XYZ file of C-alpha atoms in Angstrom:
767
model
C 115.453 83.203 123.810
C 114.492 85.923 121.343
C 114.390 89.473 122.587
C 111.064 91.238 122.416
C 112.711 94.507 121.417
C 112.915 93.987 117.668
C 113.731 97.664 117.090
C 117.306 97.009 118.200
C 117.949 94.654 115.274
C 117.387 94.389 111.538
C 114.720 91.736 112.161
C 111.163 92.979 111.544
C 108.265 90.639 112.332
C 106.062 92.606 109.892
C 108.093 91.080 107.069
C 107.335 87.467 108.037
C 106.147 85.907 104.745
C 105.791 82.342 103.505
C 106.261 80.715 100.100
C 105.903 77.021 100.597
C 104.670 73.581 99.613
C 101.260 72.382 100.782
C 99.175 69.261 100.412
C 96.196 67.331 101.699
C 94.984 63.775 101.522
C 91.644 62.560 102.835
C 89.411 59.507 102.722
C 85.985 60.610 101.483
C 84.168 57.915 103.488
C 85.926 59.020 106.659
C 87.824 55.750 107.043
C 90.673 56.385 109.501
C 94.037 54.714 109.091
C 97.704 55.345 109.649
C 98.149 54.991 105.886
C 96.566 58.438 105.419
C 99.071 59.908 107.890
C 101.982 58.050 106.302
C 100.974 59.121 102.804
C 100.647 62.697 104.004
C 104.203 62.558 105.339
C 105.406 61.050 102.055
C 103.773 63.938 100.176
C 105.546 66.340 102.490
C 108.913 64.661 101.963
C 108.435 64.809 98.191
C 107.946 68.583 98.480
C 111.139 69.171 100.430
C 112.413 71.341 97.571
C 109.522 73.741 98.278
C 110.743 74.302 101.819
C 114.049 75.826 102.818
C 116.951 75.469 105.186
C 119.597 77.858 106.472
C 123.363 77.554 106.322
C 122.863 74.295 108.245
C 121.296 71.738 105.926
C 119.618 70.052 108.887
C 117.889 73.214 110.175
C 114.670 73.741 108.271
C 112.315 76.691 107.971
C 109.438 74.572 109.228
C 107.286 71.544 108.488
C 104.116 70.120 109.967
C 101.016 67.977 109.653
C 97.393 68.384 110.770
C 95.326 65.238 111.397
C 92.154 64.221 113.144
C 92.429 63.354 116.843
C 93.924 59.802 116.988
C 91.534 58.661 119.720
C 92.617 54.999 119.754
C 96.262 56.046 120.158
C 95.481 58.373 123.078
C 93.045 55.914 124.644
C 95.743 53.228 124.802
C 98.137 55.736 126.381
C 95.500 56.667 128.973
C 94.858 53.017 129.878
C 98.580 52.271 130.148
C 99.033 55.233 132.484
C 95.820 54.599 134.452
C 94.159 57.813 133.272
C 90.579 58.260 132.167
C 89.693 59.528 128.707
C 86.100 60.277 127.612
C 84.651 59.279 124.258
C 86.001 60.905 121.116
C 84.506 64.354 120.677
C 83.867 64.960 124.388
C 87.375 66.141 125.299
C 90.005 68.469 123.897
C 93.684 67.858 123.213
C 96.136 70.747 123.300
C 99.611 70.545 121.785
C 101.787 72.955 123.776
C 105.239 74.432 123.196
C 106.852 75.230 126.570
C 110.211 76.580 127.771
C 112.765 74.029 128.924
C 112.641 75.206 132.524
C 111.025 72.848 135.012
C 110.388 75.497 137.695
C 108.897 77.911 135.193
C 106.676 75.194 133.743
C 105.337 74.392 137.214
C 104.239 78.033 137.520
C 102.759 77.891 134.010
C 100.642 74.858 134.897
C 99.371 76.532 138.047
C 98.051 79.325 135.818
C 96.695 76.851 133.237
C 94.709 75.053 135.924
C 93.350 78.346 137.250
C 92.227 79.451 133.776
C 90.679 76.055 133.073
C 88.707 76.271 136.303
C 87.531 79.814 135.467
C 86.229 78.492 132.126
C 84.627 75.362 133.638
C 87.168 72.840 132.361
C 89.364 70.353 134.166
C 92.773 68.952 133.294
C 92.585 65.175 132.866
C 96.278 64.475 132.349
C 99.436 65.755 130.645
C 101.444 63.713 128.150
C 105.075 64.428 127.315
C 105.464 64.224 123.548
C 108.339 61.896 122.626
C 110.728 63.416 120.095
C 113.916 62.343 118.359
C 116.006 65.469 117.844
C 119.189 63.671 116.878
C 118.944 64.811 113.252
C 118.086 68.511 113.639
C 120.653 71.308 113.339
C 122.200 73.441 116.067
C 120.068 76.502 115.286
C 116.795 74.588 115.556
C 118.057 72.713 118.608
C 119.010 75.928 120.394
C 115.404 77.185 120.296
C 113.654 73.799 120.544
C 110.765 74.010 123.025
C 109.575 71.332 125.404
C 106.439 69.709 124.000
C 103.481 68.362 125.908
C 99.884 67.460 125.178
C 97.170 68.432 127.644
C 93.840 66.608 127.789
C 90.924 68.642 129.121
C 87.205 68.133 129.622
C 84.314 70.536 130.317
C 82.883 70.263 133.838
C 79.566 72.123 133.532
C 77.800 69.741 131.110
C 78.460 67.361 128.257
C 79.050 69.378 125.099
C 80.490 68.311 121.783
C 80.908 69.375 118.171
C 81.068 73.081 117.389
C 79.903 74.036 120.893
C 82.944 72.333 122.418
C 85.237 73.706 119.705
C 84.130 77.250 120.502
C 84.732 76.828 124.231
C 88.175 75.359 123.530
C 88.884 78.350 121.264
C 88.144 80.722 124.156
C 90.157 78.635 126.630
C 93.193 78.505 124.334
C 93.275 82.265 123.900
C 92.576 82.930 127.586
C 95.470 80.686 128.645
C 97.830 82.182 126.077
C 97.075 85.807 127.006
C 97.239 85.100 130.728
C 100.601 83.322 130.497
C 102.142 86.005 128.253
C 100.648 88.687 130.501
C 102.474 87.213 133.499
C 105.645 86.130 131.645
C 106.127 88.637 128.824
C 109.436 87.060 127.803
C 107.564 83.875 126.813
C 105.625 85.448 123.921
C 107.871 83.722 121.373
C 108.092 80.429 123.281
C 104.774 79.558 124.934
C 102.433 78.506 122.142
C 99.450 76.283 121.366
C 100.037 74.448 118.102
C 96.435 73.279 118.512
C 93.665 72.818 121.085
C 90.704 70.978 119.667
C 88.347 68.047 120.046
C 88.681 67.267 116.340
C 92.183 68.036 115.078
C 95.766 68.004 116.270
C 98.901 69.539 114.756
C 102.455 68.223 114.898
C 104.956 70.775 113.588
C 108.282 72.448 114.240
C 111.362 74.157 112.855
C 112.184 71.111 110.797
C 112.818 70.111 107.217
C 110.115 68.143 105.439
C 112.117 64.916 105.706
C 112.702 65.296 109.473
C 109.071 65.474 110.632
C 108.346 61.719 110.497
C 111.413 60.780 112.499
C 111.223 63.731 114.904
C 107.722 62.721 116.056
C 107.620 58.907 116.518
C 103.886 59.213 117.339
C 103.126 59.709 113.652
C 104.477 56.263 112.709
C 102.451 54.392 115.346
C 99.808 52.231 113.644
C 97.235 53.347 116.229
C 97.758 56.974 115.182
C 94.919 57.050 112.668
C 93.137 59.768 110.741
C 90.974 60.219 107.647
C 92.593 63.612 106.978
C 96.165 64.857 106.653
C 97.165 68.453 105.818
C 100.892 69.003 105.343
C 103.104 72.049 104.907
C 106.760 72.672 104.085
C 107.778 76.269 104.859
C 109.957 78.596 102.830
C 110.414 81.613 105.103
C 110.918 84.477 102.650
C 113.766 86.772 103.795
C 112.829 86.201 107.442
C 113.735 84.248 110.552
C 112.388 80.676 110.937
C 110.681 79.838 114.243
C 109.096 76.773 115.789
C 105.742 78.523 116.290
C 105.575 79.835 112.705
C 105.782 76.394 111.155
C 102.518 75.323 109.553
C 99.762 74.123 109.406
C 98.071 76.626 111.681
C 94.765 75.875 113.423
C 92.657 75.992 110.220
C 94.940 76.366 107.211
C 98.167 75.547 105.455
C 99.134 78.447 103.194
C 101.478 78.682 100.248
C 101.952 82.297 99.193
C 102.317 85.792 100.567
C 99.724 88.255 101.849
C 101.080 91.476 100.352
C 98.530 93.640 102.145
C 98.923 92.078 105.595
C 99.829 95.324 107.418
C 96.629 96.948 106.205
C 94.566 93.828 106.878
C 95.824 93.702 110.461
C 95.240 97.450 110.942
C 91.699 97.238 109.584
C 90.901 94.215 111.733
C 92.177 95.982 114.841
C 90.067 99.010 113.887
C 86.844 96.994 113.830
C 87.353 94.968 117.016
C 85.895 97.539 119.422
C 82.644 97.583 117.437
C 82.270 93.804 117.134
C 79.315 92.201 118.882
C 78.821 88.460 118.711
C 75.641 86.432 119.103
C 77.763 83.380 119.924
C 80.405 84.728 122.297
C 79.736 86.902 125.336
C 81.477 90.244 125.835
C 83.610 88.454 128.449
C 84.611 85.868 125.854
C 85.516 88.562 123.332
C 87.858 90.195 125.842
C 89.711 86.875 126.017
C 89.839 86.629 122.212
C 90.996 90.171 121.341
C 93.236 91.192 119.730
C 92.751 88.482 117.118
C 95.866 89.454 115.117
C 99.387 89.684 116.470
C 102.654 91.300 115.395
C 104.465 88.103 116.433
C 102.635 86.045 113.793
C 103.457 85.748 110.096
C 101.102 86.870 107.329
C 99.725 83.315 107.181
C 99.323 83.212 110.961
C 97.254 86.397 111.019
C 95.148 85.188 108.085
C 94.467 81.964 109.980
C 93.558 83.885 113.152
C 90.936 86.005 111.364
C 89.552 83.010 109.463
C 89.210 81.048 112.695
C 87.454 83.966 114.422
C 84.895 84.230 111.610
C 84.453 80.454 111.564
C 83.904 80.212 115.316
C 81.367 83.040 115.043
C 79.073 81.031 112.807
C 80.343 81.399 109.252
C 81.208 78.205 107.421
C 84.866 78.021 106.483
C 84.158 78.348 102.718
C 81.900 81.380 103.401
C 84.630 83.083 105.428
C 87.230 82.308 102.753
C 84.988 83.857 100.087
C 84.896 87.020 102.199
C 88.665 87.110 102.672
C 89.789 85.942 99.206
C 87.007 86.938 96.797
C 87.075 86.004 93.138
C 87.828 88.596 90.454
C 84.145 89.356 89.915
C 84.158 93.043 88.976
C 85.051 92.521 85.298
C 83.458 89.093 84.819
C 80.316 89.458 82.697
C 79.747 85.694 82.707
C 79.574 85.286 86.496
C 76.268 84.280 88.043
C 74.372 87.321 89.366
C 73.839 85.826 92.834
C 77.577 85.295 93.228
C 78.349 88.863 92.103
C 75.787 90.180 94.563
C 77.403 88.193 97.387
C 80.879 89.563 96.645
C 79.556 93.128 96.234
C 77.770 92.888 99.588
C 80.968 91.936 101.426
C 83.361 94.085 99.357
C 82.961 97.138 101.572
C 83.041 95.174 104.849
C 86.055 92.907 104.407
C 89.129 94.137 102.575
C 90.622 91.252 100.536
C 93.742 89.594 101.918
C 95.517 90.067 98.610
C 98.495 88.242 97.202
C 99.485 84.884 95.749
C 97.797 82.126 97.729
C 97.098 78.427 97.626
C 95.368 77.368 100.823
C 94.371 73.992 102.245
C 91.919 74.082 105.142
C 90.090 71.749 107.498
C 87.986 71.727 110.647
C 88.337 67.982 111.114
C 85.180 67.161 109.161
C 85.380 69.435 106.140
C 88.603 69.513 104.144
C 89.291 71.644 101.116
C 91.428 74.078 99.189
C 91.259 77.424 97.416
C 93.542 79.660 95.361
C 93.808 83.422 94.929
C 91.870 85.455 92.355
C 94.831 85.449 89.936
C 95.703 81.784 90.377
C 99.324 82.658 91.155
C 99.879 79.501 93.222
C 99.142 76.040 91.783
C 96.874 73.423 93.356
C 96.774 70.076 91.552
C 94.356 67.408 92.705
C 93.099 63.950 91.836
C 90.438 61.496 93.001
C 91.107 57.767 93.239
C 88.855 54.729 92.967
C 89.500 53.894 96.636
C 87.705 57.100 97.751
C 90.713 59.284 98.376
C 91.382 62.874 97.347
C 94.966 64.054 96.974
C 95.811 67.742 96.477
C 99.182 69.452 96.492
C 101.289 72.310 95.158
C 102.387 70.047 92.319
C 101.594 66.740 90.695
C 103.472 63.565 91.511
C 103.879 64.086 95.253
C 102.414 60.641 95.858
C 103.073 57.614 93.670
C 99.600 56.555 92.530
C 98.926 53.890 89.885
C 97.318 55.675 86.937
C 94.583 53.061 86.725
C 93.450 54.095 90.236
C 92.949 57.753 89.279
C 89.402 58.496 88.154
C 89.727 62.280 87.860
C 92.455 64.892 88.005
C 92.475 68.665 87.531
C 93.994 71.975 88.507
C 92.137 74.327 90.849
C 91.234 77.453 88.831
C 91.749 81.050 90.051
C 89.404 81.961 92.916
C 87.778 78.528 93.022
C 87.131 76.372 96.097
C 87.082 72.588 96.336
C 85.831 70.812 99.451
C 85.317 67.262 100.642
C 82.624 66.763 103.283
C 83.533 63.626 105.203
C 80.143 63.550 106.930
C 78.396 63.403 103.553
C 81.207 61.352 102.028
C 81.470 63.369 98.818
C 83.233 66.140 96.939
C 81.391 69.458 96.683
C 82.548 71.519 93.720
C 82.917 75.278 93.463
C 79.685 75.884 91.534
C 77.444 73.892 93.885
C 79.125 75.214 97.018
C 78.907 78.886 96.053
C 75.337 78.533 94.768
C 74.327 77.354 98.254
C 76.212 80.137 100.044
C 75.270 82.984 97.675
C 71.545 82.180 97.497
C 71.056 81.869 101.246
C 70.217 85.599 101.579
C 68.837 88.200 99.101
C 72.141 90.026 98.693
C 71.144 91.469 95.312
C 67.934 92.982 96.674
C 69.777 94.505 99.630
C 72.474 95.996 97.370
C 69.886 97.477 95.009
C 67.943 99.064 97.863
C 70.813 100.400 99.971
C 73.912 100.929 97.794
C 74.056 104.157 95.790
C 76.446 105.057 92.980
C 78.147 108.402 93.621
C 76.975 109.520 90.169
C 73.383 109.154 91.372
C 73.804 111.545 94.297
C 72.190 114.938 93.879
C 74.340 117.836 92.696
C 75.677 120.311 95.227
C 76.533 123.977 94.910
C 79.884 124.049 93.147
C 82.801 123.811 95.572
C 85.057 126.863 95.662
C 87.399 128.820 97.909
C 86.327 132.442 97.297
C 88.942 134.079 99.541
C 91.950 132.108 98.310
C 95.105 133.862 97.037
C 95.855 133.858 93.321
C 96.856 130.540 91.761
C 100.591 131.237 91.351
C 100.856 132.229 95.023
C 99.184 129.022 96.117
C 101.330 126.967 93.735
C 104.422 128.407 95.368
C 103.068 127.850 98.878
C 102.264 124.194 98.138
C 105.649 123.439 96.582
C 104.345 123.225 93.017
C 107.154 123.309 90.385
C 107.404 124.018 86.682
C 108.141 120.339 86.143
C 104.873 119.416 87.873
C 102.973 121.766 85.596
C 104.734 121.434 82.262
C 105.807 117.799 82.387
C 103.513 115.827 84.678
C 100.176 117.606 84.355
C 100.603 118.712 80.743
C 101.503 115.187 79.605
C 98.652 113.495 81.477
C 96.153 116.085 80.353
C 97.088 115.911 76.663
C 97.903 112.206 76.215
C 96.021 110.371 79.027
C 99.359 108.748 79.925
C 101.968 109.474 82.549
C 105.132 111.189 81.417
C 107.717 108.755 80.077
C 111.143 108.674 81.713
C 114.185 106.440 81.675
C 114.030 103.007 83.249
C 115.141 103.055 86.854
C 115.722 106.076 89.044
C 119.031 107.644 89.973
C 117.479 110.567 91.858
C 119.189 111.040 95.255
C 117.101 110.191 98.305
C 114.957 113.018 99.627
C 116.767 112.878 102.960
C 120.012 113.823 101.171
C 118.544 116.831 99.396
C 119.165 120.421 100.496
C 115.866 121.475 98.907
C 112.419 121.154 100.462
C 110.834 117.895 99.298
C 107.283 116.667 98.833
C 106.493 114.420 101.804
C 105.796 111.440 99.510
C 109.374 111.595 98.180
C 110.479 110.097 101.489
C 108.479 106.937 100.739
C 109.568 104.226 98.319
C 107.006 101.738 97.034
C 107.766 98.136 97.906
C 107.761 95.687 95.028
C 107.205 92.016 94.354
C 110.266 89.878 94.977
C 111.553 86.322 95.474
C 108.550 84.048 94.902
C 105.990 86.837 94.717
C 105.253 87.852 91.110
C 104.095 91.314 90.048
C 100.965 91.643 87.937
C 100.837 92.980 84.395
C 98.196 95.743 84.747
C 97.507 95.608 80.999
C 97.356 91.889 80.198
C 95.889 90.971 83.587
C 93.526 93.929 83.833
C 90.627 91.477 84.206
C 91.830 90.633 87.719
C 92.396 94.230 88.821
C 89.881 96.792 90.023
C 89.671 100.285 91.479
C 86.060 99.811 92.653
C 85.611 100.970 96.246
C 83.056 102.378 98.689
C 82.447 105.228 101.095
C 80.440 105.165 104.303
C 80.619 103.263 107.597
C 81.379 99.563 107.610
C 78.482 97.241 108.402
C 78.359 94.603 111.124
C 80.692 91.912 109.845
C 79.365 89.295 112.294
C 75.749 89.717 111.185
C 74.146 89.179 107.784
C 71.525 91.899 107.357
C 70.294 94.406 104.785
C 71.649 97.445 106.680
C 75.193 96.285 105.866
C 74.581 97.118 102.197
C 74.280 100.865 102.882
C 77.259 102.432 101.122
C 78.300 104.827 98.336
C 79.897 103.094 95.349
C 82.902 104.578 93.530
C 84.427 103.296 90.276
C 87.747 104.775 91.405
C 89.079 106.361 94.607
C 89.992 109.411 92.502
C 87.197 111.991 92.470
C 86.743 114.695 89.890
C 85.065 118.025 90.704
C 81.595 116.752 89.760
C 81.809 113.666 91.961
C 83.317 115.612 94.872
C 80.535 118.188 94.732
C 77.955 115.384 94.654
C 79.628 113.811 97.691
C 79.258 117.080 99.603
C 75.504 116.604 99.168
C 75.446 113.032 100.530
C 73.435 114.053 103.620
C 70.317 113.846 101.449
C 71.136 110.152 100.981
C 71.320 109.571 104.733
C 75.001 110.227 105.427
C 76.673 112.759 107.718
C 79.647 114.619 106.223
C 82.011 117.011 108.058
C 84.976 118.984 106.714
C 88.272 119.401 108.579
C 90.502 122.287 107.468
C 94.074 120.956 107.591
C 96.078 124.141 108.021
C 98.312 125.564 110.747
C 99.701 128.931 111.853
C 102.226 129.936 109.188
C 104.144 132.076 111.699
C 104.610 129.265 114.227
C 106.005 125.961 112.930
C 105.394 124.288 116.315
C 101.685 124.729 115.598
C 101.972 121.981 112.960
C 102.288 119.240 115.578
C 99.569 120.785 117.748
C 97.137 121.030 114.837
C 97.756 117.439 113.756
C 96.826 116.276 117.255
C 93.914 118.720 117.528
C 92.439 117.615 114.202
C 92.863 113.944 115.128
C 90.957 114.473 118.393
C 88.333 116.561 116.588
C 87.877 113.812 113.993
C 87.200 111.267 116.745
C 84.667 113.612 118.365
C 82.849 114.106 115.067
C 82.697 110.358 114.470
C 81.254 109.811 117.938
C 78.657 112.461 117.081
C 77.560 110.406 114.073
C 79.739 111.681 111.216
C 80.474 108.867 108.755
C 82.326 110.771 105.989
C 85.169 113.145 106.882
C 86.717 115.409 104.263
C 90.240 116.598 105.037
C 91.018 119.777 103.125
C 94.409 121.523 103.092
C 93.586 123.937 100.253
C 92.173 126.747 102.428
C 95.515 128.503 102.813
C 96.255 132.184 103.255
C 99.087 134.469 104.332
C 98.472 133.351 107.922
C 97.498 129.698 107.364
C 99.847 127.118 105.799
C 98.826 123.685 104.515
C 99.493 120.559 106.556
C 100.836 117.980 104.064
C 97.946 115.698 103.122
C 99.891 112.522 103.845
C 100.817 113.630 107.379
C 97.301 114.564 108.453
C 95.599 111.589 106.803
C 98.040 109.128 108.397
C 97.667 110.783 111.815
C 93.843 110.857 111.740
C 93.709 107.301 110.367
C 95.860 105.845 113.155
C 94.253 107.938 115.885
C 90.816 106.663 114.883
C 92.164 103.093 114.823
C 93.489 103.533 118.369
C 90.040 104.700 119.496
C 88.230 101.876 117.685
C 86.403 104.370 115.445
C 88.100 104.033 112.068
C 85.566 101.614 110.570
C 82.708 104.019 111.310
C 83.949 106.682 108.894
C 85.498 107.221 105.469
C 88.350 109.708 104.973
C 88.204 111.792 101.795
C 91.164 114.062 100.966
C 90.828 117.367 99.135
C 94.513 118.072 98.653
C 96.408 120.958 97.207
C 99.566 118.837 97.159
C 98.225 115.959 95.042
C 99.510 115.883 91.477
C 100.684 112.436 90.382
C 99.765 108.778 90.945
C 102.499 108.282 93.548
C 100.883 110.944 95.735
C 97.515 109.178 95.525
C 99.072 105.768 96.161
C 100.753 107.054 99.338
C 97.507 108.602 100.603
C 95.517 105.415 99.976
C 98.216 103.212 101.447
C 98.241 105.253 104.665
C 94.508 105.496 105.219
C 92.606 107.653 102.692
C 89.434 106.214 101.178
C 89.111 108.670 98.294
C 91.120 111.566 96.883
C 90.095 114.809 95.167
C 93.148 116.499 93.545
C 91.433 119.880 93.383
C 94.610 121.902 92.935
C 95.713 119.791 89.962
C 92.287 120.311 88.368
C 92.481 124.047 88.961
C 95.921 124.159 87.344
C 94.683 122.133 84.357
C 91.809 124.606 83.998
C 94.285 127.487 83.850
C 96.349 125.627 81.238
C 93.238 124.937 79.152
C 92.337 128.640 79.157
C 95.888 129.671 78.236
C 96.141 127.130 75.398
C 92.470 127.361 74.351
C 91.928 123.650 74.984
C 88.882 121.697 76.181
C 89.118 121.493 79.976
C 86.719 118.535 80.085
C 88.995 116.562 77.752
C 92.111 117.510 79.748
C 90.442 116.459 83.011
C 89.201 113.195 81.497
C 92.689 112.375 80.221
C 94.248 113.328 83.558
C 92.016 110.993 85.543
C 92.527 108.161 83.058
C 96.301 108.551 83.407
C 96.026 108.686 87.213
C 93.835 105.566 87.352
C 96.237 103.624 85.136
C 99.186 104.921 87.141
C 97.583 103.715 90.354
C 96.935 100.275 88.843
C 100.580 100.132 87.738
C 101.820 100.954 91.239
C 99.534 98.326 92.802
C 100.646 95.737 90.250
C 104.320 96.098 91.183
C 103.543 94.503 94.521
C 101.107 91.965 93.086
C 98.027 93.675 94.566
C 94.842 93.376 92.517
C 92.236 95.493 94.315
C 92.347 99.028 95.643
C 90.299 97.900 98.657
C 93.285 95.731 99.615
C 95.734 98.524 98.903
C 93.992 101.018 101.206
C 95.749 101.199 104.547
C 98.229 98.479 103.555
C 101.268 100.737 104.185
C 103.147 99.263 101.240
C 105.970 101.804 101.360
C 109.367 101.980 102.981
C 110.018 105.240 104.803
C 113.477 106.706 104.183
C 114.402 109.589 106.454
C 111.245 110.127 108.510
C 111.826 110.808 112.227
C 110.580 108.116 114.622
C 108.316 110.613 116.376
C 106.563 111.392 113.092
C 106.394 107.683 112.254
C 104.721 106.876 115.574
C 102.030 109.506 115.053
C 101.369 109.439 111.310
C 102.650 106.083 110.044
C 102.359 103.751 113.012
C 103.439 100.181 112.318
C 105.351 101.173 109.188
C 108.881 99.831 108.961
C 111.340 102.773 108.861
C 114.083 101.929 106.367
C 116.135 104.962 107.421
C 114.932 106.863 110.479
C 116.466 109.619 112.511
């Protein structure tokens, strides 16, 4: 059994990523047969090269299949065992992974029955799932769980459809949290592969070719379905597990969510403010937290998608929120669609990275790809009313004369098949329906304001500050910063050119004081995860972002459109001064002075905590934009490094459930180059004003008799392009995804500092 204390090993669950093979096959007229299941398994077996195995060829990274509930198959089992089974759609089937301990399982089922009773359900019967494990390797066998299916029925009244699905969703989470709460050591073992009245999932730590034989159920002719979603897992640089095999409850995902740490952080930050019209506050307590550190990137994506879906969004609508198209630079896109994406852009940070996703709720089946189209999805329609989609062509031998249409799913597009309507619904029709349901454009026009349209404010200044050279020295400014970095960006609008690669010793090995960001190394795209070319693929990239509190993500209303629009998270002096006047536009802005007693270094830690608590108090008082300023230094007051204070305030507000109510804007005296800005954004800043760099450029312009406006314009152009370049190395397209994503490896930061300022970040080298 895996230890829960991952800190004692090199294994880090945050690095769980997938790069896999996926596929779906469905009968458009909803005709159920075992042929659909068999063909799905054949597709899976033909994508075995897209999965992976360890040093043992017979231990796979994971494989699985999602189908509709095979009612006839279960009904025959119930009759043979003298059990009663209601009509299809009036009961739920749960596929459970359990420990191989009979006594422990007896205790588990006592708890399951208690939770079912509390939620007005009853257990009809339990079925042991027959398996043939003769072909699987020792590693997979050593962690193989016991597998059972539980059949449950509501006791309070006869419910079906989405109403029953929602109650089963609550029950599943309530059981899981209760069991893990009592038996903490079971968090990696006890698991619901599925609990639904519509779908069931068979999966495990198997190779693609083992799944059919491992589960004899799937070959039974009574095991019928009109839908089959399949997945072959390639676990990128991580540890395979039975529970991390796919499909998950809604999706099968091929790709990697590069921003998953930020996505999980942001979701956690909004949970305390969420109010549902569908679930009671009691229900929500059973459902939270939605995300988990024990899940992979795909698992957390699926968890959020399912939560949105169960709260009333259609699955395509929720996917459009989570994986929006590249709309910012598309002049040909329909206005209603642009308005939809703009409305949600400030409320849901994109789950960014290469992605090809198949999804289903048992009635609707479909697929989508990421905004860049970095994962293929090939599909075809046949004259016998079937749709076949997969990561590649040729996964199923189909006579060419039977194929009536075939194509590749384009970047950002969605394809669905509605089995109730018996037809394919294309991207254009689907999104026209979703995007025209509400007047998003009208709401955006009335409530969103461009920062350039804010009224001017009295020019920002620090009248009592020491002379510039003194402050440069105090903030660690060097001649290289001035004469190489700033001078080059100001004169050429490009970053300074240096040799390829970096042989600079790590900051932790230096005997000289280092800028805090030098201890952080940007992660980069690797294995199956391609970087982006920020020049040739600029169309897909954007620095557009927003300031202000997040709206109510579970409600569609005009108030959600209230926000301040920025073309870049980098603010010049004009924009920053306008922002200081945002109260006239209905916002509340407060400044925090990030300095500490220069004569007492222990005051640094105290001030970080004090400012974090003060920030929370101000947010509770109604503040929705916080500026954090470390430029107000003097002989007695030293600057707190911007990155330390931003990270600390960011995580403290997350812990209090307040982070989504406020934007953090940094006015930093220690911000010079794009790497500094990238670190600040990655650890929680929403916008950055490099006031000290601008002041230094002004001095240089006066000395050299140059145009300060031109120098500043060039500087910000170079910084914007530098930020895009940094994002592109990890394959991230949008700055909204990059914010809070913690895409750096910390080298030489003490664990105590990490826990306060960079919580959840993997320490590459820690003291």
